Amino acid sequence: MTMLDDTSGQTSAPRQTPQALIAARNIAVFLAKAPPSAFGLIVLAVLILSALFAPLLATHDPYVQDLQNTLQAPSAAHFFGTDELGRDIYSRLLYGSRITLTIIGLVSIVVGPIGLFVGTVAGYFGGKVDIVLMRLTDIFLSFPSLILSLAFVAALGPSLNNAIVAISLTAWPPIARLARAETLTFRQADYIAAARLQGASATRIIWRSIVPMCMPSVLIRLTLNMATVILTAAGLGFLGLGAQPPLPEWGAMIATGRRYMIDSWWLVTFPGLAILSVSLAFNLLGDGLRDALDPKQMNRR
Amino acid sequence: MKPVSVEHMSIRFGAVTILPDVSFDVAAGECFGLVGESGSGKSTILRCASMLLSIWTGDVTIGGRSVREMPLNERCRTLQMVFQDPYGSLHPRHSIRTVLSEPLKIQGLDDRERRMREALGDVGLPASFLDRYPHQLSGGQRQRVAIARALILEPEVLLLDEPTSALDVSVQAEILNLLVRLREERGFTYIMVSHDLAVIDHMCDRFAVMQSGEIVEVLPREAIKGNEATHPYARELIGASLEYESVV
């Protein structure tokens, strides 16, 4: 039997670069090419940069009150004006981006693994395990997420950390459903059968074979979820159940600005725009990721 | 070399009986074929024998040991399977190195690098293929990798589930010749499912004709040429195949 012919011409990818890095770079390039997802990437970059360099970019201390200068309209001294206690809104928005990023980050870190675990285990084992886990998921799904978070925060006490816990508790079920649906399509595949014939344990099959296949759609779903997470966090802040004053959380800023809204439009407009653009950016980014990670696009990567 | 014996294998899914009662024996080092139309239960026999399906009754013994009683690791190192579709049997996100090293890790075998290179060499692929991904390989190359994966645990019995039917004709011949050569070198016992009598003629010493879950007749390879089957269905099947070949 002769060697196969095309071994001489293999110069495709340099051996040292890990496949994951190449894929990540290609996805980023793909996202940057389409205008909507490029907008998403830019807003996300601005968000991260302003969170990182908030102390450098801010013109004022976000917590210092200046009762001589309350409710000042936007001007050169205060780009976005001042609030009812004379605090600089521009600086508060910059510091608020740190809170937003913390919420998104922590919620995603908690929700992704929980959803993935519940979904893949339910999907792979099926039967009773599936029934128990999925009915549990259904119970969480059957409440509107804001109401359920409200209930959790009310029980745990209002604070930023409790808001994060509450949002996480309500955000994992859609991920679990998705991961289960994906797992059901892979569990009969021959490569799973082959892994079983090699003596692989269920844990190993789920971790090594099923989780990598579920990752793209879970990542997309997480990104799309972030918009909801931001809105829920802002909603909780607005209701006074999330971040507590004087933390510059965007939703809480709108809540306190509401009373002065008629005379001083800038109090609610700028935090509102920030929430709008960030949640829009995550939606667009999620859509872009869906295109980038589409299996049909695999060959292009 | 170990003989395989299937005794009173029976499986049903709900109200539907897939295999009512199947028994046959395969001698050590023999290649035994299973032919029949789609849905006649050929692949199900392999899936039961390999314990991918466990809800069947009856018994399968390999070298006198029941597959049910064998510990998992011993079973894995006694019996391996090659699947029909090489596009579905390799994990799309695993490199060939991962595909081949996983069984070695699971079974705790050392000297992995050497074993992987040997397994690839056995199926006629260069060692540089280790760092490739399935989507960079052709169908025939993938099937070679799938065979290498089955070989790497050094089993005694190989179950072949239509190993060539997803490949085009010229590649089919390569893979069949590879399988013939491996059996001559290593003395495997093969049980091979196919719906192509030409493939059976090329590979197998004896074959069983199946119809709706039952073995209607077991014939030696030589019976194909003159259509020496006695059962009407087997005669019909072989006759149709011979007719088709004479047309082609």
Coordinates of C-alpha atoms in Angstrom, one line a residue:
Chain A
M1 CA 0.0 0.0 0.0
T2 CA 1.5 3.3 -1.0
M3 CA 1.6 6.5 1.0
L4 CA -1.0 9.0 0.2
D5 CA -0.1 11.6 -2.3
D6 CA -0.8 15.0 -0.7
T7 CA 1.7 14.8 2.2
S8 CA 4.3 16.8 0.4
G9 CA 2.2 19.9 0.1
Q10 CA 1.2 20.3 3.7
T11 CA 2.2 23.8 4.7
S12 CA -1.3 24.8 5.9
A13 CA -1.0 26.0 9.5
P14 CA 2.2 26.4 11.4
R15 CA 2.4 23.6 13.8
Q16 CA 3.2 25.7 16.9
T17 CA 0.2 28.0 16.8
P18 CA -2.7 26.3 18.7
Q19 CA -5.8 25.8 16.7
A20 CA -7.9 27.7 19.3
L21 CA -5.8 30.9 18.8
I22 CA -6.1 30.8 15.0
A23 CA -9.9 30.3 15.3
A24 CA -10.2 33.2 17.8
R25 CA -8.3 35.5 15.5
N26 CA -10.4 34.5 12.5
I27 CA -13.6 35.0 14.4
A28 CA -12.4 38.5 15.5
V29 CA -11.6 39.4 11.8
F30 CA -15.0 38.1 10.7
L31 CA -16.7 40.2 13.4
A32 CA -14.8 43.3 12.4
K33 CA -15.8 43.0 8.8
A34 CA -19.6 43.2 9.3
P35 CA -20.7 46.8 10.3
P36 CA -23.2 45.7 13.1
S37 CA -20.8 43.4 14.9
A38 CA -18.0 45.8 14.3
F39 CA -20.1 48.4 16.2
G40 CA -20.6 45.8 18.9
L41 CA -16.9 45.2 19.2
I42 CA -16.1 48.9 19.3
V43 CA -18.6 49.6 22.1
L44 CA -17.3 46.6 24.0
A45 CA -13.8 47.9 23.6
V46 CA -14.8 51.4 24.8
L47 CA -16.6 49.8 27.7
I48 CA -13.5 47.8 28.8
L49 CA -11.1 50.7 28.2
S50 CA -13.2 53.2 30.2
A51 CA -13.5 50.6 33.0
L52 CA -9.7 50.0 33.0
F53 CA -8.7 53.7 32.8
A54 CA -11.6 55.3 34.7
P55 CA -9.3 57.1 37.1
L56 CA -7.3 58.6 34.2
L57 CA -10.3 59.5 32.0
A58 CA -12.5 60.9 34.8
T59 CA -12.5 64.7 35.3
H60 CA -13.9 64.5 38.8
D61 CA -14.2 62.1 41.8
P62 CA -17.5 60.2 41.2
Y63 CA -18.4 60.4 44.9
V64 CA -17.5 64.0 45.8
Q65 CA -20.5 66.2 46.3
D66 CA -20.5 69.8 45.3
L67 CA -23.7 71.4 46.6
Q68 CA -22.9 74.7 45.0
N69 CA -23.0 73.1 41.6
T70 CA -26.1 70.9 41.6
L71 CA -28.0 70.1 38.4
Q72 CA -25.6 71.9 36.1
A73 CA -26.3 71.5 32.4
P74 CA -23.5 69.8 30.3
S75 CA -20.6 72.2 29.8
A76 CA -16.9 72.3 29.4
A77 CA -16.4 71.7 33.1
H78 CA -18.9 68.9 33.4
F79 CA -19.2 67.1 30.0
F80 CA -22.5 65.4 30.9
G81 CA -23.6 67.9 33.6
T82 CA -24.0 67.3 37.3
D83 CA -26.6 65.5 39.4
E84 CA -28.7 66.6 42.3
L85 CA -25.8 66.4 44.7
G86 CA -23.4 68.2 42.3
R87 CA -21.5 65.0 41.3
D88 CA -20.0 64.8 37.8
I89 CA -22.2 62.5 35.6
Y90 CA -19.4 61.8 33.1
S91 CA -17.1 60.5 35.8
R92 CA -19.9 58.5 37.4
L93 CA -20.7 56.9 34.1
L94 CA -17.0 55.9 33.6
Y95 CA -16.9 54.3 37.1
G96 CA -20.3 52.8 36.5
S97 CA -18.8 50.8 33.5
R98 CA -16.7 48.9 36.1
I99 CA -19.9 47.8 37.9
T100 CA -21.6 46.9 34.6
L101 CA -18.5 44.8 33.5
T102 CA -18.4 43.1 37.0
I103 CA -22.0 42.2 36.7
I104 CA -21.7 40.8 33.2
G105 CA -18.5 39.0 33.9
L106 CA -19.6 37.3 37.2
V107 CA -23.0 36.4 35.8
S108 CA -21.4 34.8 32.7
I109 CA -18.8 32.9 34.7
V110 CA -21.5 31.5 37.0
V111 CA -24.2 30.9 34.4
G112 CA -22.2 29.4 31.6
P113 CA -20.7 26.4 33.5
I114 CA -24.0 25.8 35.4
G115 CA -26.1 25.8 32.3
L116 CA -23.5 23.7 30.4
F117 CA -23.3 21.2 33.2
V118 CA -27.0 20.7 33.7
G119 CA -27.7 20.6 30.0
T120 CA -25.0 18.2 28.9
V121 CA -25.6 15.8 31.9
A122 CA -29.4 15.8 31.2
G123 CA -28.9 15.3 27.5
Y124 CA -26.2 12.6 27.8
F125 CA -27.8 10.4 30.4
G126 CA -31.5 11.0 29.4
G127 CA -34.1 9.1 31.3
K128 CA -34.8 10.0 34.9
V129 CA -31.8 12.3 35.2
D130 CA -33.1 14.2 32.2
I131 CA -36.6 14.4 33.7
V132 CA -35.5 15.7 37.1
L133 CA -33.0 18.3 35.7
M134 CA -35.3 19.5 33.0
R135 CA -38.3 19.9 35.3
L136 CA -36.1 21.9 37.7
T137 CA -35.1 24.1 34.7
D138 CA -38.8 24.5 33.8
I139 CA -39.6 25.7 37.2
F140 CA -37.0 28.5 36.9
L141 CA -38.1 29.2 33.4
S142 CA -41.7 29.6 34.3
F143 CA -41.1 32.8 36.3
P144 CA -40.3 36.1 34.5
S145 CA -36.7 36.6 35.2
L146 CA -37.0 40.1 36.7
I147 CA -39.7 39.0 39.1
L148 CA -37.7 36.0 40.2
S149 CA -34.6 38.2 40.7
L150 CA -36.8 40.6 42.7
A151 CA -37.9 37.8 44.9
F152 CA -34.3 36.6 45.4
V153 CA -33.0 40.1 46.2
A154 CA -35.9 40.7 48.5
A155 CA -35.0 37.5 50.4
L156 CA -31.3 38.1 50.4
G157 CA -31.3 41.8 51.0
P158 CA -30.5 44.6 48.5
S159 CA -26.9 44.8 47.4
L160 CA -24.9 44.5 44.2
N161 CA -23.6 41.0 45.1
N162 CA -27.0 39.7 45.8
A163 CA -28.3 41.2 42.6
I164 CA -25.5 39.3 40.8
V165 CA -26.5 36.1 42.6
A166 CA -30.2 36.7 41.8
I167 CA -29.6 37.4 38.1
S168 CA -27.3 34.3 37.8
L169 CA -30.1 32.1 39.3
T170 CA -32.5 33.3 36.7
A171 CA -30.2 33.3 33.7
W172 CA -28.9 29.7 33.6
P173 CA -32.1 27.8 32.5
P174 CA -32.0 28.9 28.8
I175 CA -28.4 27.9 28.6
A176 CA -29.2 24.5 30.1
R177 CA -32.0 24.0 27.6
L178 CA -29.7 24.9 24.7
A179 CA -26.9 22.7 25.9
R180 CA -29.3 19.8 26.3
A181 CA -30.8 20.2 22.8
E182 CA -27.3 20.3 21.4
T183 CA -26.2 17.2 23.4
L184 CA -29.2 15.3 22.1
T185 CA -28.1 15.8 18.6
F186 CA -24.6 14.5 19.3
R187 CA -25.1 11.7 21.8
Q188 CA -25.9 9.2 19.0
A189 CA -23.0 10.2 16.9
D190 CA -20.5 7.5 16.0
Y191 CA -17.6 9.4 17.6
I192 CA -19.4 9.1 21.0
A193 CA -19.9 5.4 20.3
A194 CA -16.2 5.1 19.5
A195 CA -15.3 6.8 22.7
R196 CA -17.5 4.4 24.7
L197 CA -15.8 1.5 23.0
Q198 CA -12.5 2.8 24.1
G199 CA -13.7 2.6 27.7
A200 CA -14.2 6.4 28.3
S201 CA -16.2 7.2 31.4
A202 CA -19.4 9.3 31.1
T203 CA -17.5 12.3 32.7
R204 CA -14.8 12.0 30.1
I205 CA -17.2 11.8 27.2
I206 CA -19.2 14.8 28.3
W207 CA -16.1 16.9 29.0
R208 CA -13.9 15.9 26.1
S209 CA -16.4 15.2 23.4
I210 CA -19.8 16.9 24.1
V211 CA -18.8 20.1 25.8
P212 CA -16.5 21.3 22.9
M213 CA -19.4 20.7 20.5
C214 CA -21.8 22.7 22.6
M215 CA -19.4 25.6 23.2
P216 CA -20.2 27.8 20.2
S217 CA -23.9 27.9 20.6
V218 CA -23.5 28.4 24.4
L219 CA -21.1 31.3 23.8
I220 CA -23.5 32.9 21.4
R221 CA -26.4 32.5 23.8
L222 CA -24.3 34.0 26.7
T223 CA -23.4 37.0 24.6
L224 CA -27.0 37.6 23.6
N225 CA -28.0 37.0 27.3
M226 CA -25.6 39.8 28.4
A227 CA -28.0 42.5 27.1
T228 CA -30.8 41.0 29.2
V229 CA -28.4 40.8 32.2
I230 CA -27.5 44.5 31.8
L231 CA -31.1 45.5 31.6
T232 CA -32.1 43.3 34.6
A233 CA -29.2 44.7 36.6
A234 CA -30.3 48.3 35.6
G235 CA -33.9 47.4 36.4
L236 CA -32.9 46.1 39.9
G237 CA -30.8 49.2 40.4
F238 CA -33.7 51.4 39.3
L239 CA -36.0 49.7 41.8
G240 CA -33.4 50.3 44.5
L241 CA -32.6 46.5 44.9
G242 CA -29.3 46.4 43.1
A243 CA -26.3 48.6 43.7
Q244 CA -26.8 50.9 46.6
P245 CA -26.1 54.7 46.7
P246 CA -23.6 56.2 46.3
L247 CA -22.3 53.5 43.9
P248 CA -22.5 54.9 40.4
E249 CA -24.6 52.1 38.9
W250 CA -26.3 53.2 35.7
G251 CA -29.8 51.9 36.6
A252 CA -29.6 53.5 40.1
M253 CA -28.4 56.8 38.5
I254 CA -31.6 56.8 36.3
A255 CA -33.7 56.1 39.4
T256 CA -32.4 59.0 41.3
G257 CA -32.4 61.3 38.2
R258 CA -36.1 60.5 37.5
R259 CA -37.3 63.2 40.0
Y260 CA -35.4 65.9 38.2
M261 CA -36.1 64.6 34.7
I262 CA -38.4 67.4 33.5
D263 CA -35.9 70.2 34.3
S264 CA -32.6 68.4 34.0
W265 CA -32.8 66.0 31.1
W266 CA -29.1 65.0 31.3
L267 CA -29.5 63.1 34.6
V268 CA -31.4 60.2 32.9
T269 CA -30.3 60.7 29.3
F270 CA -26.6 59.8 29.6
P271 CA -26.9 56.7 31.8
G272 CA -29.9 55.7 29.6
L273 CA -27.8 56.0 26.4
A274 CA -25.0 54.1 28.1
I275 CA -27.3 51.2 28.9
L276 CA -28.9 51.3 25.5
S277 CA -25.6 51.3 23.6
V278 CA -24.0 48.5 25.7
S279 CA -27.0 46.2 25.5
L280 CA -27.4 46.9 21.8
A281 CA -23.7 46.2 21.3
F282 CA -24.0 42.8 23.0
N283 CA -27.0 41.9 20.9
L284 CA -25.2 42.8 17.7
L285 CA -22.1 41.0 18.8
G286 CA -24.2 37.9 19.6
D287 CA -25.7 38.0 16.1
G288 CA -22.3 38.4 14.6
L289 CA -20.9 35.5 16.6
R290 CA -23.8 33.3 15.4
D291 CA -22.7 34.0 11.9
A292 CA -19.0 33.6 12.7
L293 CA -19.5 30.2 14.5
D294 CA -22.0 28.8 12.1
P295 CA -20.9 25.3 11.2
K296 CA -21.4 26.1 7.5
Q297 CA -18.7 28.7 7.8
M298 CA -16.3 26.1 9.3
N299 CA -14.4 25.7 6.0
R300 CA -13.6 29.3 5.9
R301 CA -11.8 29.2 9.2
Chain B
M1 CA -6.8 -15.1 17.7
K2 CA -10.0 -15.7 19.4
P3 CA -13.3 -17.3 18.2
V4 CA -16.5 -15.4 18.6
S5 CA -19.8 -17.1 19.3
V6 CA -23.2 -15.4 19.3
E7 CA -25.9 -17.3 21.2
H8 CA -29.6 -16.6 21.1
M9 CA -29.1 -12.8 20.7
S10 CA -32.5 -11.1 20.9
I11 CA -33.5 -7.4 21.2
R12 CA -36.7 -5.5 21.0
F13 CA -37.4 -1.8 21.2
G14 CA -40.9 -1.4 22.7
A15 CA -43.3 -3.5 20.7
V16 CA -40.9 -4.0 17.8
T17 CA -38.7 -7.0 17.8
I18 CA -35.5 -6.2 15.9
L19 CA -33.7 -9.5 16.4
P20 CA -35.9 -12.4 17.4
D21 CA -33.2 -15.0 18.0
V22 CA -29.8 -14.9 16.3
S23 CA -27.0 -17.4 16.8
F24 CA -23.8 -18.0 14.8
D25 CA -20.2 -18.9 15.4
V26 CA -17.1 -17.3 14.0
A27 CA -13.8 -19.3 14.0
A28 CA -10.6 -17.7 15.3
G29 CA -9.0 -15.6 12.6
E30 CA -12.0 -15.9 10.3
C31 CA -13.7 -13.1 8.4
F32 CA -17.5 -13.6 8.8
G33 CA -19.9 -11.5 6.7
L34 CA -23.4 -10.4 7.4
V35 CA -25.5 -9.4 4.4
G36 CA -29.1 -8.4 4.0
E37 CA -31.2 -5.4 3.0
S38 CA -31.5 -2.2 5.0
G39 CA -33.2 -2.7 8.3
S40 CA -32.5 -6.4 8.5
G41 CA -30.7 -6.0 11.8
K42 CA -27.1 -6.4 10.6
S43 CA -25.7 -3.4 12.4
T44 CA -27.8 -4.0 15.4
I45 CA -25.9 -7.3 15.9
L46 CA -22.6 -5.5 16.0
R47 CA -23.9 -2.8 18.4
C48 CA -25.2 -5.5 20.7
A49 CA -22.0 -7.6 20.6
S50 CA -19.9 -4.5 21.4
M51 CA -22.3 -3.6 24.3
L52 CA -23.1 -0.2 22.8
L53 CA -26.6 -1.5 23.3
S54 CA -27.0 -3.4 26.5
I55 CA -30.7 -4.2 26.6
W56 CA -30.5 -7.4 24.6
T57 CA -30.8 -11.0 25.9
G58 CA -28.6 -14.0 25.0
D59 CA -24.9 -14.0 25.1
V60 CA -21.8 -13.3 23.0
T61 CA -18.6 -15.0 23.9
I62 CA -15.1 -14.2 22.7
G63 CA -12.6 -16.9 23.3
G64 CA -15.0 -18.5 25.8
R65 CA -15.5 -15.3 27.8
S66 CA -18.8 -13.6 27.8
V67 CA -18.7 -9.9 26.8
R68 CA -21.1 -9.1 29.6
E69 CA -18.8 -10.5 32.2
M70 CA -15.6 -8.9 30.9
P71 CA -14.5 -5.8 32.8
L72 CA -14.8 -2.7 30.7
N73 CA -11.1 -2.3 30.0
E74 CA -10.6 -5.9 29.0
R75 CA -13.6 -5.7 26.7
C76 CA -12.2 -2.5 25.0
R77 CA -8.9 -4.3 24.4
T78 CA -10.5 -7.4 23.0
L79 CA -13.1 -5.9 20.7
Q80 CA -13.1 -2.7 18.6
M81 CA -15.4 -1.4 15.9
V82 CA -15.0 0.5 12.7
F83 CA -18.0 2.6 11.8
Q84 CA -19.7 3.1 8.5
D85 CA -19.4 6.9 8.0
P86 CA -15.8 8.2 8.5
Y87 CA -17.3 11.7 8.5
G88 CA -19.3 11.0 11.6
S89 CA -17.0 8.7 13.5
L90 CA -14.2 11.2 14.1
H91 CA -14.8 14.1 16.5
P92 CA -14.7 17.2 14.3
R93 CA -12.8 19.2 16.9
H94 CA -10.2 16.6 17.9
S95 CA -6.8 16.4 16.1
I96 CA -5.7 13.0 15.0
R97 CA -3.3 13.0 17.9
T98 CA -6.2 13.5 20.3
V99 CA -8.2 10.8 18.5
L100 CA -5.4 8.3 18.9
S101 CA -4.1 9.3 22.3
E102 CA -7.4 9.2 24.1
P103 CA -7.8 5.4 24.0
L104 CA -4.2 5.1 25.2
K105 CA -4.8 7.5 28.1
I106 CA -8.0 5.8 29.1
Q107 CA -6.4 2.4 29.1
G108 CA -3.3 3.7 30.8
L109 CA -0.9 2.5 28.2
D110 CA 2.6 4.2 28.0
D111 CA 4.9 4.9 25.1
R112 CA 2.0 6.7 23.4
E113 CA 4.1 8.5 20.8
R114 CA 5.5 5.3 19.4
R115 CA 2.1 3.5 19.5
M116 CA 0.5 6.4 17.7
R117 CA 3.1 6.4 15.0
E118 CA 3.0 2.7 14.6
A119 CA -0.8 2.7 14.3
L120 CA -0.7 5.4 11.6
G121 CA 2.1 3.5 9.8
D122 CA 0.0 0.3 9.9
V123 CA -2.8 2.0 8.0
G124 CA -0.5 3.7 5.5
L125 CA -0.5 7.2 6.8
P126 CA 2.6 9.3 7.6
A127 CA 3.2 10.4 11.2
S128 CA 2.9 14.0 10.2
F129 CA -0.9 13.4 10.1
L130 CA -1.0 13.5 13.9
D131 CA -1.4 17.2 13.9
R132 CA -4.2 17.3 11.4
Y133 CA -7.9 17.7 12.0
P134 CA -10.5 15.5 10.3
H135 CA -11.8 18.3 8.1
Q136 CA -8.3 18.4 6.5
L137 CA -8.5 14.8 5.5
S138 CA -10.3 13.0 2.6
G139 CA -12.9 10.3 3.3
G140 CA -10.4 7.4 2.7
Q141 CA -7.8 9.0 5.0
R142 CA -10.4 9.5 7.7
Q143 CA -11.4 5.9 7.4
R144 CA -7.8 4.9 7.8
V145 CA -7.6 7.0 10.9
A146 CA -10.7 5.3 12.2
I147 CA -9.1 1.9 11.6
A148 CA -5.9 3.1 13.3
R149 CA -8.0 4.1 16.3
A150 CA -9.5 0.6 16.4
L151 CA -6.0 -1.0 16.1
I152 CA -4.3 1.1 18.7
L153 CA -5.7 -0.9 21.6
E154 CA -4.5 -4.1 19.9
P155 CA -7.8 -5.9 19.9
E156 CA -8.4 -9.5 18.9
V157 CA -11.8 -9.0 17.3
L158 CA -12.7 -6.2 14.9
L159 CA -16.4 -5.4 14.1
L160 CA -16.7 -3.7 10.7
D161 CA -19.9 -1.9 10.2
E162 CA -20.0 -1.3 6.4
P163 CA -16.5 0.2 6.5
T164 CA -16.5 1.1 2.8
S165 CA -20.0 2.0 1.9
A166 CA -19.5 5.7 2.4
L167 CA -16.4 5.8 0.2
D168 CA -16.1 5.9 -3.5
V169 CA -15.2 2.8 -5.4
S170 CA -11.4 3.3 -5.9
V171 CA -11.0 4.2 -2.2
Q172 CA -13.2 1.2 -1.2
A173 CA -10.6 -1.1 -2.8
E174 CA -7.8 0.5 -0.9
I175 CA -9.5 0.2 2.5
L176 CA -10.6 -3.4 1.8
N177 CA -7.0 -4.4 0.8
L178 CA -5.8 -2.7 4.0
L179 CA -8.2 -4.7 6.0
V180 CA -7.2 -8.0 4.3
R181 CA -3.5 -7.2 4.9
L182 CA -4.0 -6.4 8.5
R183 CA -5.9 -9.6 9.1
E184 CA -3.1 -11.6 7.5
E185 CA -0.5 -9.8 9.6
R186 CA -2.3 -9.7 12.9
G187 CA -4.7 -12.6 12.8
F188 CA -7.8 -10.6 13.6
T189 CA -11.2 -12.1 13.8
Y190 CA -13.5 -10.0 11.7
I191 CA -17.3 -9.7 11.7
M192 CA -18.2 -7.5 8.8
V193 CA -21.5 -6.1 7.9
S194 CA -22.2 -5.2 4.3
H195 CA -24.9 -4.9 1.8
D196 CA -22.5 -5.4 -1.1
L197 CA -21.8 -9.0 -2.0
A198 CA -18.8 -8.0 -4.0
V199 CA -17.2 -6.7 -0.8
I200 CA -18.1 -9.9 1.0
D201 CA -16.7 -12.0 -1.8
H202 CA -13.5 -10.1 -1.6
M203 CA -13.1 -10.2 2.2
C204 CA -15.0 -13.0 3.9
D205 CA -14.6 -16.8 4.3
R206 CA -18.2 -17.3 5.2
F207 CA -21.3 -15.1 5.3
A208 CA -24.8 -15.1 6.7
V209 CA -27.8 -13.8 4.8
M210 CA -30.2 -11.9 7.0
Q211 CA -33.9 -11.1 6.5
S212 CA -35.9 -9.1 9.0
G213 CA -33.7 -9.9 12.0
E214 CA -33.2 -13.6 11.2
I215 CA -30.3 -15.5 9.6
V216 CA -31.9 -17.4 6.8
E217 CA -28.7 -19.1 5.6
V218 CA -25.0 -19.3 6.3
L219 CA -22.9 -19.8 3.1
P220 CA -19.2 -20.1 2.2
R221 CA -17.7 -17.5 0.0
E222 CA -17.6 -20.0 -3.0
A223 CA -21.4 -20.2 -3.0
I224 CA -21.7 -16.7 -4.4
K225 CA -20.3 -17.4 -7.9
G226 CA -22.7 -20.2 -8.8
N227 CA -25.5 -19.0 -6.5
E228 CA -25.6 -22.2 -4.6
A229 CA -27.9 -20.9 -1.9
T230 CA -30.9 -23.0 -1.0
H231 CA -33.1 -20.6 0.8
P232 CA -35.3 -18.6 -1.6
Y233 CA -34.5 -15.2 -0.2
A234 CA -30.7 -15.9 -0.2
R235 CA -31.0 -17.1 -3.8
E236 CA -32.9 -14.0 -4.8
L237 CA -30.4 -11.7 -3.1
I238 CA -27.3 -13.3 -4.6
G239 CA -29.1 -13.6 -8.0
A240 CA -29.9 -9.9 -8.0
S241 CA -26.3 -9.1 -7.0
L242 CA -24.9 -11.2 -9.8
E243 CA -27.3 -9.8 -12.3
Y244 CA -26.3 -6.2 -11.3
E245 CA -22.6 -7.0 -11.6
S246 CA -23.0 -8.5 -15.0
V247 CA -24.8 -5.4 -16.1
V248 CA -22.1 -3.1 -14.7

